[in-house]
mmCIF file with all atom_site columns, C-alpha atoms in Angstrom:
data_model
loop_
_atom_site.group_PDB
_atom_site.id
_atom_site.type_symbol
_atom_site.label_atom_id
_atom_site.label_alt_id
_atom_site.label_comp_id
_atom_site.label_asym_id
_atom_site.label_entity_id
_atom_site.label_seq_id
_atom_site.pdbx_PDB_ins_code
_atom_site.Cartn_x
_atom_site.Cartn_y
_atom_site.Cartn_z
_atom_site.occupancy
_atom_site.B_iso_or_equiv
_atom_site.pdbx_formal_charge
_atom_site.auth_seq_id
_atom_site.auth_comp_id
_atom_site.auth_asym_id
_atom_site.auth_atom_id
_atom_site.pdbx_PDB_model_num
ATOM 1   C CA . UNK A 1 1   ? 138.834 106.560 11.824  1.00 0.00 ? 15  UNK A CA 1
ATOM 2   C CA . UNK A 1 2   ? 135.457 104.805 11.923  1.00 0.00 ? 16  UNK A CA 1
ATOM 3   C CA . UNK A 1 3   ? 133.710 108.190 11.833  1.00 0.00 ? 17  UNK A CA 1
ATOM 4   C CA . UNK A 1 4   ? 135.732 109.142 8.744   1.00 0.00 ? 18  UNK A CA 1
ATOM 5   C CA . UNK A 1 5   ? 134.883 105.845 7.040   1.00 0.00 ? 19  UNK A CA 1
ATOM 6   C CA . UNK A 1 6   ? 131.185 106.267 7.820   1.00 0.00 ? 20  UNK A CA 1
ATOM 7   C CA . UNK A 1 7   ? 131.192 109.830 6.517   1.00 0.00 ? 21  UNK A CA 1
ATOM 8   C CA . UNK A 1 8   ? 133.057 108.786 3.376   1.00 0.00 ? 22  UNK A CA 1
ATOM 9   C CA . UNK A 1 9   ? 130.663 105.894 2.789   1.00 0.00 ? 23  UNK A CA 1
ATOM 10  C CA . UNK A 1 10  ? 127.637 108.149 3.221   1.00 0.00 ? 24  UNK A CA 1
ATOM 11  C CA . UNK A 1 11  ? 129.107 110.650 0.760   1.00 0.00 ? 25  UNK A CA 1
ATOM 12  C CA . UNK A 1 12  ? 129.807 107.920 -1.815  1.00 0.00 ? 26  UNK A CA 1
ATOM 13  C CA . UNK A 1 13  ? 126.220 106.659 -1.552  1.00 0.00 ? 27  UNK A CA 1
ATOM 14  C CA . UNK A 1 14  ? 124.812 110.169 -1.929  1.00 0.00 ? 28  UNK A CA 1
ATOM 15  C CA . UNK A 1 15  ? 126.972 110.798 -4.996  1.00 0.00 ? 29  UNK A CA 1
ATOM 16  C CA . UNK A 1 16  ? 125.992 107.452 -6.531  1.00 0.00 ? 30  UNK A CA 1
ATOM 17  C CA . UNK A 1 17  ? 122.287 108.165 -5.998  1.00 0.00 ? 31  UNK A CA 1
ATOM 18  C CA . UNK A 1 18  ? 122.767 111.535 -7.678  1.00 0.00 ? 32  UNK A CA 1
ATOM 19  C CA . UNK A 1 19  ? 124.582 109.868 -10.593 1.00 0.00 ? 33  UNK A CA 1
ATOM 20  C CA . UNK A 1 20  ? 121.763 107.354 -11.022 1.00 0.00 ? 34  UNK A CA 1
ATOM 21  C CA . UNK A 1 21  ? 119.163 110.112 -11.065 1.00 0.00 ? 35  UNK A CA 1
ATOM 22  C CA . UNK A 1 22  ? 121.162 112.196 -13.530 1.00 0.00 ? 36  UNK A CA 1
ATOM 23  C CA . UNK A 1 23  ? 121.998 109.198 -15.731 1.00 0.00 ? 37  UNK A CA 1
ATOM 24  C CA . UNK A 1 24  ? 118.442 107.905 -16.162 1.00 0.00 ? 38  UNK A CA 1
ATOM 25  C CA . UNK A 1 25  ? 117.080 108.157 -19.716 1.00 0.00 ? 39  UNK A CA 1
ATOM 26  C CA . UNK A 1 26  ? 113.753 109.985 -19.860 1.00 0.00 ? 40  UNK A CA 1
ATOM 27  C CA . UNK A 1 27  ? 111.846 111.914 -22.541 1.00 0.00 ? 41  UNK A CA 1
ATOM 28  C CA . UNK A 1 28  ? 113.357 115.126 -21.186 1.00 0.00 ? 42  UNK A CA 1
ATOM 29  C CA . UNK A 1 29  ? 117.046 114.329 -21.724 1.00 0.00 ? 43  UNK A CA 1
ATOM 30  C CA . UNK A 1 30  ? 119.013 114.276 -25.010 1.00 0.00 ? 44  UNK A CA 1
ATOM 31  C CA . UNK A 1 31  ? 119.446 110.487 -24.936 1.00 0.00 ? 45  UNK A CA 1
ATOM 32  C CA . UNK A 1 32  ? 115.664 110.134 -24.835 1.00 0.00 ? 46  UNK A CA 1
ATOM 33  C CA . UNK A 1 33  ? 115.275 112.191 -28.009 1.00 0.00 ? 47  UNK A CA 1
ATOM 34  C CA . UNK A 1 34  ? 116.985 109.462 -30.045 1.00 0.00 ? 48  UNK A CA 1
ATOM 35  C CA . UNK A 1 35  ? 114.066 107.080 -29.541 1.00 0.00 ? 49  UNK A CA 1
ATOM 36  C CA . UNK A 1 36  ? 111.203 106.900 -31.992 1.00 0.00 ? 50  UNK A CA 1
ATOM 37  C CA . UNK A 1 37  ? 108.983 107.484 -28.978 1.00 0.00 ? 51  UNK A CA 1
ATOM 38  C CA . UNK A 1 38  ? 109.427 107.611 -25.226 1.00 0.00 ? 52  UNK A CA 1
ATOM 39  C CA . UNK A 1 39  ? 106.082 108.216 -23.581 1.00 0.00 ? 53  UNK A CA 1
ATOM 40  C CA . UNK A 1 40  ? 105.350 110.463 -20.616 1.00 0.00 ? 54  UNK A CA 1
ATOM 41  C CA . UNK A 1 41  ? 106.836 109.204 -17.382 1.00 0.00 ? 55  UNK A CA 1
ATOM 42  C CA . UNK A 1 42  ? 109.186 106.675 -18.984 1.00 0.00 ? 56  UNK A CA 1
ATOM 43  C CA . UNK A 1 43  ? 112.444 106.055 -17.156 1.00 0.00 ? 57  UNK A CA 1
ATOM 44  C CA . UNK A 1 44  ? 115.336 103.832 -18.210 1.00 0.00 ? 58  UNK A CA 1
ATOM 45  C CA . UNK A 1 45  ? 117.507 103.348 -15.149 1.00 0.00 ? 59  UNK A CA 1
ATOM 46  C CA . UNK A 1 46  ? 121.216 104.056 -14.987 1.00 0.00 ? 60  UNK A CA 1
ATOM 47  C CA . UNK A 1 47  ? 123.398 102.258 -15.805 1.00 0.00 ? 61  UNK A CA 1
ATOM 48  C CA . UNK A 1 48  ? 121.678 101.014 -18.961 1.00 0.00 ? 62  UNK A CA 1
ATOM 49  C CA . UNK A 1 49  ? 122.659 97.945  -20.935 1.00 0.00 ? 63  UNK A CA 1
ATOM 50  C CA . UNK A 1 50  ? 123.428 97.973  -24.653 1.00 0.00 ? 64  UNK A CA 1
ATOM 51  C CA . UNK A 1 51  ? 121.001 100.378 -26.328 1.00 0.00 ? 65  UNK A CA 1
ATOM 52  C CA . UNK A 1 52  ? 121.087 101.017 -30.059 1.00 0.00 ? 66  UNK A CA 1
ATOM 53  C CA . UNK A 1 53  ? 118.660 101.401 -32.935 1.00 0.00 ? 67  UNK A CA 1
ATOM 54  C CA . UNK A 1 54  ? 116.676 103.829 -30.791 1.00 0.00 ? 68  UNK A CA 1
ATOM 55  C CA . UNK A 1 55  ? 114.899 105.313 -33.834 1.00 0.00 ? 69  UNK A CA 1
ATOM 56  C CA . UNK A 1 56  ? 113.086 101.971 -34.216 1.00 0.00 ? 70  UNK A CA 1
ATOM 57  C CA . UNK A 1 57  ? 112.091 101.680 -30.543 1.00 0.00 ? 71  UNK A CA 1
ATOM 58  C CA . UNK A 1 58  ? 108.796 102.893 -29.034 1.00 0.00 ? 72  UNK A CA 1
ATOM 59  C CA . UNK A 1 59  ? 108.062 102.846 -25.291 1.00 0.00 ? 73  UNK A CA 1
ATOM 60  C CA . UNK A 1 60  ? 104.607 103.701 -23.946 1.00 0.00 ? 74  UNK A CA 1
ATOM 61  C CA . UNK A 1 61  ? 103.680 106.046 -21.109 1.00 0.00 ? 75  UNK A CA 1
ATOM 62  C CA . UNK A 1 62  ? 104.825 105.364 -17.542 1.00 0.00 ? 76  UNK A CA 1
ATOM 63  C CA . UNK A 1 63  ? 106.911 102.312 -18.353 1.00 0.00 ? 77  UNK A CA 1
ATOM 64  C CA . UNK A 1 64  ? 109.860 101.709 -16.033 1.00 0.00 ? 78  UNK A CA 1
ATOM 65  C CA . UNK A 1 65  ? 112.941 99.929  -17.345 1.00 0.00 ? 79  UNK A CA 1
ATOM 66  C CA . UNK A 1 66  ? 115.474 98.642  -14.851 1.00 0.00 ? 80  UNK A CA 1
ATOM 67  C CA . UNK A 1 67  ? 119.215 99.041  -14.764 1.00 0.00 ? 81  UNK A CA 1
ATOM 68  C CA . UNK A 1 68  ? 121.443 97.156  -17.220 1.00 0.00 ? 82  UNK A CA 1
ATOM 69  C CA . UNK A 1 69  ? 118.496 96.435  -19.528 1.00 0.00 ? 83  UNK A CA 1
ATOM 70  C CA . UNK A 1 70  ? 119.540 96.068  -23.167 1.00 0.00 ? 84  UNK A CA 1
ATOM 71  C CA . UNK A 1 71  ? 117.167 97.318  -25.864 1.00 0.00 ? 85  UNK A CA 1
ATOM 72  C CA . UNK A 1 72  ? 118.452 96.870  -29.388 1.00 0.00 ? 86  UNK A CA 1
ATOM 73  C CA . UNK A 1 73  ? 117.272 96.820  -32.984 1.00 0.00 ? 87  UNK A CA 1
ATOM 74  C CA . UNK A 1 74  ? 119.379 95.262  -35.714 1.00 0.00 ? 88  UNK A CA 1
ATOM 75  C CA . UNK A 1 75  ? 122.815 93.690  -35.686 1.00 0.00 ? 89  UNK A CA 1
ATOM 76  C CA . UNK A 1 76  ? 124.516 96.858  -34.546 1.00 0.00 ? 90  UNK A CA 1
ATOM 77  C CA . UNK A 1 77  ? 124.475 100.648 -34.685 1.00 0.00 ? 91  UNK A CA 1
ATOM 78  C CA . UNK A 1 78  ? 124.260 102.419 -38.027 1.00 0.00 ? 92  UNK A CA 1
ATOM 79  C CA . UNK A 1 79  ? 122.072 99.895  -39.873 1.00 0.00 ? 93  UNK A CA 1
ATOM 80  C CA . UNK A 1 80  ? 119.028 101.173 -41.818 1.00 0.00 ? 94  UNK A CA 1
ATOM 81  C CA . UNK A 1 81  ? 116.061 99.055  -40.692 1.00 0.00 ? 95  UNK A CA 1
ATOM 82  C CA . UNK A 1 82  ? 113.373 100.834 -42.687 1.00 0.00 ? 96  UNK A CA 1
ATOM 83  C CA . UNK A 1 83  ? 110.678 103.412 -41.943 1.00 0.00 ? 97  UNK A CA 1
ATOM 84  C CA . UNK A 1 84  ? 108.646 101.682 -39.234 1.00 0.00 ? 98  UNK A CA 1
ATOM 85  C CA . UNK A 1 85  ? 109.257 100.784 -35.608 1.00 0.00 ? 99  UNK A CA 1
ATOM 86  C CA . UNK A 1 86  ? 110.576 97.308  -34.798 1.00 0.00 ? 100 UNK A CA 1
ATOM 87  C CA . UNK A 1 87  ? 110.506 97.125  -30.994 1.00 0.00 ? 101 UNK A CA 1
ATOM 88  C CA . UNK A 1 88  ? 107.315 98.320  -29.322 1.00 0.00 ? 102 UNK A CA 1
ATOM 89  C CA . UNK A 1 89  ? 106.838 98.254  -25.547 1.00 0.00 ? 103 UNK A CA 1
ATOM 90  C CA . UNK A 1 90  ? 103.456 99.328  -24.233 1.00 0.00 ? 104 UNK A CA 1
ATOM 91  C CA . UNK A 1 91  ? 102.497 101.623 -21.385 1.00 0.00 ? 105 UNK A CA 1
ATOM 92  C CA . UNK A 1 92  ? 102.632 100.840 -17.681 1.00 0.00 ? 106 UNK A CA 1
ATOM 93  C CA . UNK A 1 93  ? 105.246 98.098  -18.084 1.00 0.00 ? 107 UNK A CA 1
ATOM 94  C CA . UNK A 1 94  ? 108.024 97.193  -15.675 1.00 0.00 ? 108 UNK A CA 1
ATOM 95  C CA . UNK A 1 95  ? 111.085 95.588  -17.244 1.00 0.00 ? 109 UNK A CA 1
ATOM 96  C CA . UNK A 1 96  ? 113.367 93.893  -14.720 1.00 0.00 ? 110 UNK A CA 1
ATOM 97  C CA . UNK A 1 97  ? 117.074 94.609  -14.392 1.00 0.00 ? 111 UNK A CA 1
ATOM 98  C CA . UNK A 1 98  ? 119.436 92.811  -16.719 1.00 0.00 ? 112 UNK A CA 1
ATOM 99  C CA . UNK A 1 99  ? 116.718 91.975  -19.229 1.00 0.00 ? 113 UNK A CA 1
ATOM 100 C CA . UNK A 1 100 ? 117.647 91.836  -22.940 1.00 0.00 ? 114 UNK A CA 1
ATOM 101 C CA . UNK A 1 101 ? 115.102 92.617  -25.661 1.00 0.00 ? 115 UNK A CA 1
ATOM 102 C CA . UNK A 1 102 ? 116.768 92.098  -29.026 1.00 0.00 ? 116 UNK A CA 1
ATOM 103 C CA . UNK A 1 103 ? 114.680 92.916  -32.111 1.00 0.00 ? 117 UNK A CA 1
ATOM 104 C CA . UNK A 1 104 ? 115.421 92.497  -35.814 1.00 0.00 ? 118 UNK A CA 1
ATOM 105 C CA . UNK A 1 105 ? 111.972 92.227  -37.412 1.00 0.00 ? 119 UNK A CA 1
ATOM 106 C CA . UNK A 1 106 ? 109.146 92.781  -34.912 1.00 0.00 ? 120 UNK A CA 1
ATOM 107 C CA . UNK A 1 107 ? 108.701 92.511  -31.155 1.00 0.00 ? 121 UNK A CA 1
ATOM 108 C CA . UNK A 1 108 ? 105.470 93.745  -29.542 1.00 0.00 ? 122 UNK A CA 1
ATOM 109 C CA . UNK A 1 109 ? 105.157 93.919  -25.757 1.00 0.00 ? 123 UNK A CA 1
ATOM 110 C CA . UNK A 1 110 ? 101.649 94.901  -24.645 1.00 0.00 ? 124 UNK A CA 1
ATOM 111 C CA . UNK A 1 111 ? 100.554 97.252  -21.879 1.00 0.00 ? 125 UNK A CA 1
ATOM 112 C CA . UNK A 1 112 ? 101.137 96.445  -18.201 1.00 0.00 ? 126 UNK A CA 1
ATOM 113 C CA . UNK A 1 113 ? 103.612 93.651  -18.885 1.00 0.00 ? 127 UNK A CA 1
ATOM 114 C CA . UNK A 1 114 ? 105.958 92.957  -15.971 1.00 0.00 ? 128 UNK A CA 1
ATOM 115 C CA . UNK A 1 115 ? 109.161 90.943  -16.106 1.00 0.00 ? 129 UNK A CA 1
ATOM 116 C CA . UNK A 1 116 ? 111.504 89.627  -13.483 1.00 0.00 ? 130 UNK A CA 1
ATOM 117 C CA . UNK A 1 117 ? 115.249 90.185  -13.833 1.00 0.00 ? 131 UNK A CA 1
ATOM 118 C CA . UNK A 1 118 ? 117.384 88.742  -16.621 1.00 0.00 ? 132 UNK A CA 1
ATOM 119 C CA . UNK A 1 119 ? 114.583 87.891  -19.060 1.00 0.00 ? 133 UNK A CA 1
ATOM 120 C CA . UNK A 1 120 ? 115.661 87.428  -22.693 1.00 0.00 ? 134 UNK A CA 1
ATOM 121 C CA . UNK A 1 121 ? 113.307 88.174  -25.604 1.00 0.00 ? 135 UNK A CA 1
ATOM 122 C CA . UNK A 1 122 ? 114.366 87.928  -29.235 1.00 0.00 ? 136 UNK A CA 1
ATOM 123 C CA . UNK A 1 123 ? 112.813 87.539  -32.667 1.00 0.00 ? 137 UNK A CA 1
ATOM 124 C CA . UNK A 1 124 ? 115.982 86.110  -34.273 1.00 0.00 ? 138 UNK A CA 1
ATOM 125 C CA . UNK A 1 125 ? 117.807 82.836  -33.917 1.00 0.00 ? 139 UNK A CA 1
ATOM 126 C CA . UNK A 1 126 ? 120.784 81.129  -35.506 1.00 0.00 ? 140 UNK A CA 1
ATOM 127 C CA . UNK A 1 127 ? 120.136 78.283  -37.932 1.00 0.00 ? 141 UNK A CA 1
ATOM 128 C CA . UNK A 1 128 ? 122.056 75.087  -38.589 1.00 0.00 ? 142 UNK A CA 1
ATOM 129 C CA . UNK A 1 129 ? 120.636 74.114  -41.993 1.00 0.00 ? 143 UNK A CA 1
ATOM 130 C CA . UNK A 1 130 ? 124.040 73.584  -43.581 1.00 0.00 ? 144 UNK A CA 1
ATOM 131 C CA . UNK A 1 131 ? 126.044 71.005  -41.602 1.00 0.00 ? 145 UNK A CA 1
ATOM 132 C CA . UNK A 1 132 ? 129.294 72.117  -43.254 1.00 0.00 ? 146 UNK A CA 1
ATOM 133 C CA . UNK A 1 133 ? 129.099 75.823  -42.364 1.00 0.00 ? 147 UNK A CA 1
ATOM 134 C CA . UNK A 1 134 ? 129.791 77.073  -38.824 1.00 0.00 ? 148 UNK A CA 1
ATOM 135 C CA . UNK A 1 135 ? 126.463 77.930  -37.210 1.00 0.00 ? 149 UNK A CA 1
ATOM 136 C CA . UNK A 1 136 ? 127.609 81.433  -36.356 1.00 0.00 ? 150 UNK A CA 1
ATOM 137 C CA . UNK A 1 137 ? 128.295 82.110  -40.047 1.00 0.00 ? 151 UNK A CA 1
ATOM 138 C CA . UNK A 1 138 ? 124.889 80.976  -41.308 1.00 0.00 ? 152 UNK A CA 1
ATOM 139 C CA . UNK A 1 139 ? 122.361 83.713  -41.905 1.00 0.00 ? 153 UNK A CA 1
ATOM 140 C CA . UNK A 1 140 ? 119.953 83.846  -38.933 1.00 0.00 ? 154 UNK A CA 1
ATOM 141 C CA . UNK A 1 141 ? 116.200 83.523  -39.237 1.00 0.00 ? 155 UNK A CA 1
ATOM 142 C CA . UNK A 1 142 ? 113.614 86.017  -37.932 1.00 0.00 ? 156 UNK A CA 1
ATOM 143 C CA . UNK A 1 143 ? 110.067 85.441  -36.721 1.00 0.00 ? 157 UNK A CA 1
ATOM 144 C CA . UNK A 1 144 ? 107.909 88.109  -35.001 1.00 0.00 ? 158 UNK A CA 1
ATOM 145 C CA . UNK A 1 145 ? 107.202 87.955  -31.267 1.00 0.00 ? 159 UNK A CA 1
ATOM 146 C CA . UNK A 1 146 ? 104.216 89.327  -29.370 1.00 0.00 ? 160 UNK A CA 1
ATOM 147 C CA . UNK A 1 147 ? 103.528 89.343  -25.633 1.00 0.00 ? 161 UNK A CA 1
ATOM 148 C CA . UNK A 1 148 ? 99.968  90.123  -24.616 1.00 0.00 ? 162 UNK A CA 1
ATOM 149 C CA . UNK A 1 149 ? 98.972  92.900  -22.251 1.00 0.00 ? 163 UNK A CA 1
ATOM 150 C CA . UNK A 1 150 ? 98.916  92.135  -18.542 1.00 0.00 ? 164 UNK A CA 1
ATOM 151 C CA . UNK A 1 151 ? 101.389 89.266  -18.753 1.00 0.00 ? 165 UNK A CA 1
ATOM 152 C CA . UNK A 1 152 ? 104.101 88.386  -16.264 1.00 0.00 ? 166 UNK A CA 1
ATOM 153 C CA . UNK A 1 153 ? 107.454 86.846  -17.215 1.00 0.00 ? 167 UNK A CA 1
ATOM 154 C CA . UNK A 1 154 ? 109.422 85.305  -14.373 1.00 0.00 ? 168 UNK A CA 1
ATOM 155 C CA . UNK A 1 155 ? 113.133 85.706  -13.739 1.00 0.00 ? 169 UNK A CA 1
ATOM 156 C CA . UNK A 1 156 ? 115.409 84.240  -16.376 1.00 0.00 ? 170 UNK A CA 1
ATOM 157 C CA . UNK A 1 157 ? 112.631 83.352  -18.824 1.00 0.00 ? 171 UNK A CA 1
ATOM 158 C CA . UNK A 1 158 ? 113.638 83.119  -22.488 1.00 0.00 ? 172 UNK A CA 1
ATOM 159 C CA . UNK A 1 159 ? 111.164 84.024  -25.231 1.00 0.00 ? 173 UNK A CA 1
ATOM 160 C CA . UNK A 1 160 ? 112.244 82.725  -28.630 1.00 0.00 ? 174 UNK A CA 1
ATOM 161 C CA . UNK A 1 161 ? 111.352 83.825  -32.179 1.00 0.00 ? 175 UNK A CA 1
ATOM 162 C CA . UNK A 1 162 ? 107.810 83.114  -33.322 1.00 0.00 ? 176 UNK A CA 1
ATOM 163 C CA . UNK A 1 163 ? 106.302 83.212  -29.830 1.00 0.00 ? 177 UNK A CA 1
ATOM 164 C CA . UNK A 1 164 ? 102.822 84.657  -29.425 1.00 0.00 ? 178 UNK A CA 1
ATOM 165 C CA . UNK A 1 165 ? 101.593 84.996  -25.848 1.00 0.00 ? 179 UNK A CA 1
ATOM 166 C CA . UNK A 1 166 ? 98.002  86.022  -25.289 1.00 0.00 ? 180 UNK A CA 1
ATOM 167 C CA . UNK A 1 167 ? 96.734  88.456  -22.664 1.00 0.00 ? 181 UNK A CA 1
ATOM 168 C CA . UNK A 1 168 ? 97.273  87.906  -18.940 1.00 0.00 ? 182 UNK A CA 1
ATOM 169 C CA . UNK A 1 169 ? 99.747  85.052  -19.394 1.00 0.00 ? 183 UNK A CA 1
ATOM 170 C CA . UNK A 1 170 ? 102.245 83.839  -16.808 1.00 0.00 ? 184 UNK A CA 1
ATOM 171 C CA . UNK A 1 171 ? 105.669 82.562  -17.859 1.00 0.00 ? 185 UNK A CA 1
ATOM 172 C CA . UNK A 1 172 ? 107.426 80.657  -15.105 1.00 0.00 ? 186 UNK A CA 1
ATOM 173 C CA . UNK A 1 173 ? 110.955 81.553  -14.075 1.00 0.00 ? 187 UNK A CA 1
ATOM 174 C CA . UNK A 1 174 ? 113.546 79.892  -16.280 1.00 0.00 ? 188 UNK A CA 1
ATOM 175 C CA . UNK A 1 175 ? 111.050 78.780  -18.926 1.00 0.00 ? 189 UNK A CA 1
ATOM 176 C CA . UNK A 1 176 ? 112.145 78.613  -22.572 1.00 0.00 ? 190 UNK A CA 1
ATOM 177 C CA . UNK A 1 177 ? 109.136 79.670  -24.616 1.00 0.00 ? 191 UNK A CA 1
ATOM 178 C CA . UNK A 1 178 ? 108.360 79.088  -28.272 1.00 0.00 ? 192 UNK A CA 1
ATOM 179 C CA . UNK A 1 179 ? 104.962 78.798  -29.933 1.00 0.00 ? 193 UNK A CA 1
ATOM 180 C CA . UNK A 1 180 ? 101.471 80.230  -29.512 1.00 0.00 ? 194 UNK A CA 1
ATOM 181 C CA . UNK A 1 181 ? 99.606  80.330  -26.221 1.00 0.00 ? 195 UNK A CA 1
ATOM 182 C CA . UNK A 1 182 ? 96.059  81.664  -25.694 1.00 0.00 ? 196 UNK A CA 1
ATOM 183 C CA . UNK A 1 183 ? 94.941  84.282  -23.176 1.00 0.00 ? 197 UNK A CA 1
ATOM 184 C CA . UNK A 1 184 ? 95.268  83.313  -19.511 1.00 0.00 ? 198 UNK A CA 1
ATOM 185 C CA . UNK A 1 185 ? 97.907  80.647  -20.026 1.00 0.00 ? 199 UNK A CA 1
ATOM 186 C CA . UNK A 1 186 ? 100.474 79.590  -17.453 1.00 0.00 ? 200 UNK A CA 1
ATOM 187 C CA . UNK A 1 187 ? 103.499 78.192  -19.259 1.00 0.00 ? 201 UNK A CA 1
ATOM 188 C CA . UNK A 1 188 ? 106.490 76.516  -17.657 1.00 0.00 ? 202 UNK A CA 1
ATOM 189 C CA . UNK A 1 189 ? 109.389 74.244  -18.436 1.00 0.00 ? 203 UNK A CA 1
ATOM 190 C CA . UNK A 1 190 ? 112.110 73.679  -21.025 1.00 0.00 ? 204 UNK A CA 1
ATOM 191 C CA . UNK A 1 191 ? 110.670 73.677  -23.588 1.00 0.00 ? 205 UNK A CA 1
ATOM 192 C CA . UNK A 1 192 ? 107.712 75.521  -22.111 1.00 0.00 ? 206 UNK A CA 1
ATOM 193 C CA . UNK A 1 193 ? 104.246 73.997  -22.232 1.00 0.00 ? 207 UNK A CA 1
ATOM 194 C CA . UNK A 1 194 ? 100.867 75.192  -21.046 1.00 0.00 ? 208 UNK A CA 1
ATOM 195 C CA . UNK A 1 195 ? 100.306 73.887  -17.530 1.00 0.00 ? 209 UNK A CA 1
ATOM 196 C CA . UNK A 1 196 ? 97.240  75.914  -16.524 1.00 0.00 ? 210 UNK A CA 1
ATOM 197 C CA . UNK A 1 197 ? 94.466  77.866  -18.171 1.00 0.00 ? 211 UNK A CA 1
ATOM 198 C CA . UNK A 1 198 ? 91.404  79.828  -17.126 1.00 0.00 ? 212 UNK A CA 1
ATOM 199 C CA . UNK A 1 199 ? 87.714  79.704  -17.955 1.00 0.00 ? 213 UNK A CA 1
ATOM 200 C CA . UNK A 1 200 ? 84.900  81.555  -16.148 1.00 0.00 ? 214 UNK A CA 1
ATOM 201 C CA . UNK A 1 201 ? 83.176  78.223  -15.417 1.00 0.00 ? 215 UNK A CA 1
ATOM 202 C CA . UNK A 1 202 ? 86.157  76.392  -13.939 1.00 0.00 ? 216 UNK A CA 1
ATOM 203 C CA . UNK A 1 203 ? 88.530  79.162  -12.915 1.00 0.00 ? 217 UNK A CA 1
ATOM 204 C CA . UNK A 1 204 ? 92.218  78.267  -13.120 1.00 0.00 ? 218 UNK A CA 1
ATOM 205 C CA . UNK A 1 205 ? 92.703  74.623  -14.053 1.00 0.00 ? 219 UNK A CA 1
ATOM 206 C CA . UNK A 1 206 ? 94.981  72.166  -15.795 1.00 0.00 ? 220 UNK A CA 1
ATOM 207 C CA . UNK A 1 207 ? 94.467  72.129  -19.586 1.00 0.00 ? 221 UNK A CA 1
ATOM 208 C CA . UNK A 1 208 ? 93.091  68.570  -19.643 1.00 0.00 ? 222 UNK A CA 1
ATOM 209 C CA . UNK A 1 209 ? 90.256  69.500  -17.267 1.00 0.00 ? 223 UNK A CA 1
ATOM 210 C CA . UNK A 1 210 ? 88.499  71.306  -20.124 1.00 0.00 ? 224 UNK A CA 1
ATOM 211 C CA . UNK A 1 211 ? 88.791  68.225  -22.344 1.00 0.00 ? 225 UNK A CA 1
ATOM 212 C CA . UNK A 1 212 ? 87.355  65.989  -19.645 1.00 0.00 ? 226 UNK A CA 1
ATOM 213 C CA . UNK A 1 213 ? 84.520  68.394  -18.936 1.00 0.00 ? 227 UNK A CA 1
ATOM 214 C CA . UNK A 1 214 ? 83.585  68.585  -22.616 1.00 0.00 ? 228 UNK A CA 1
ATOM 215 C CA . UNK A 1 215 ? 83.419  64.796  -22.949 1.00 0.00 ? 229 UNK A CA 1
ATOM 216 C CA . UNK A 1 216 ? 86.395  64.585  -25.337 1.00 0.00 ? 230 UNK A CA 1
#
């Protein structure tokens, strides 16, 4: 019986590996043709998350997108979002499993950006301007997001509307990010703040080191 179980288990694993290979979205399969652009070598792993609004999504060459990653544009399928792209992911990126990138106006992810699992990036948030109207029924507000090339976003990080991360930034796991951060920033916390920076003279250092060094 143990031999039968082992053989059955091995067969199941072989079949599942074959399903994952066949189910991946690449530029060569029909599902890949729905995207505005999927670059050479792109692979979106099977099973995917929620994917819609593909005609407004661009993904650069050799980017790898993990399983159960959601990529969406707009509130739902069938909405006309205009002539241009809305979600742009650069080349050479690695997007961790379970990540959600939800675009309504503009999200730019640069080249060689890596994320851990379960990162959430959005350019839209609910508002609570009217205290008498349920928050879910108030019209949400958009603000573009950009993530600079070479950045790393740790597991479970949340990037909120209006965020602008410079190049080569590090976002700590679990951070909730909103605002503008220059190149070579390390941001951490809830809400996230800049905890380290880089200059050629000092290397990596706490932000206040620069102020002390300049005599401020």
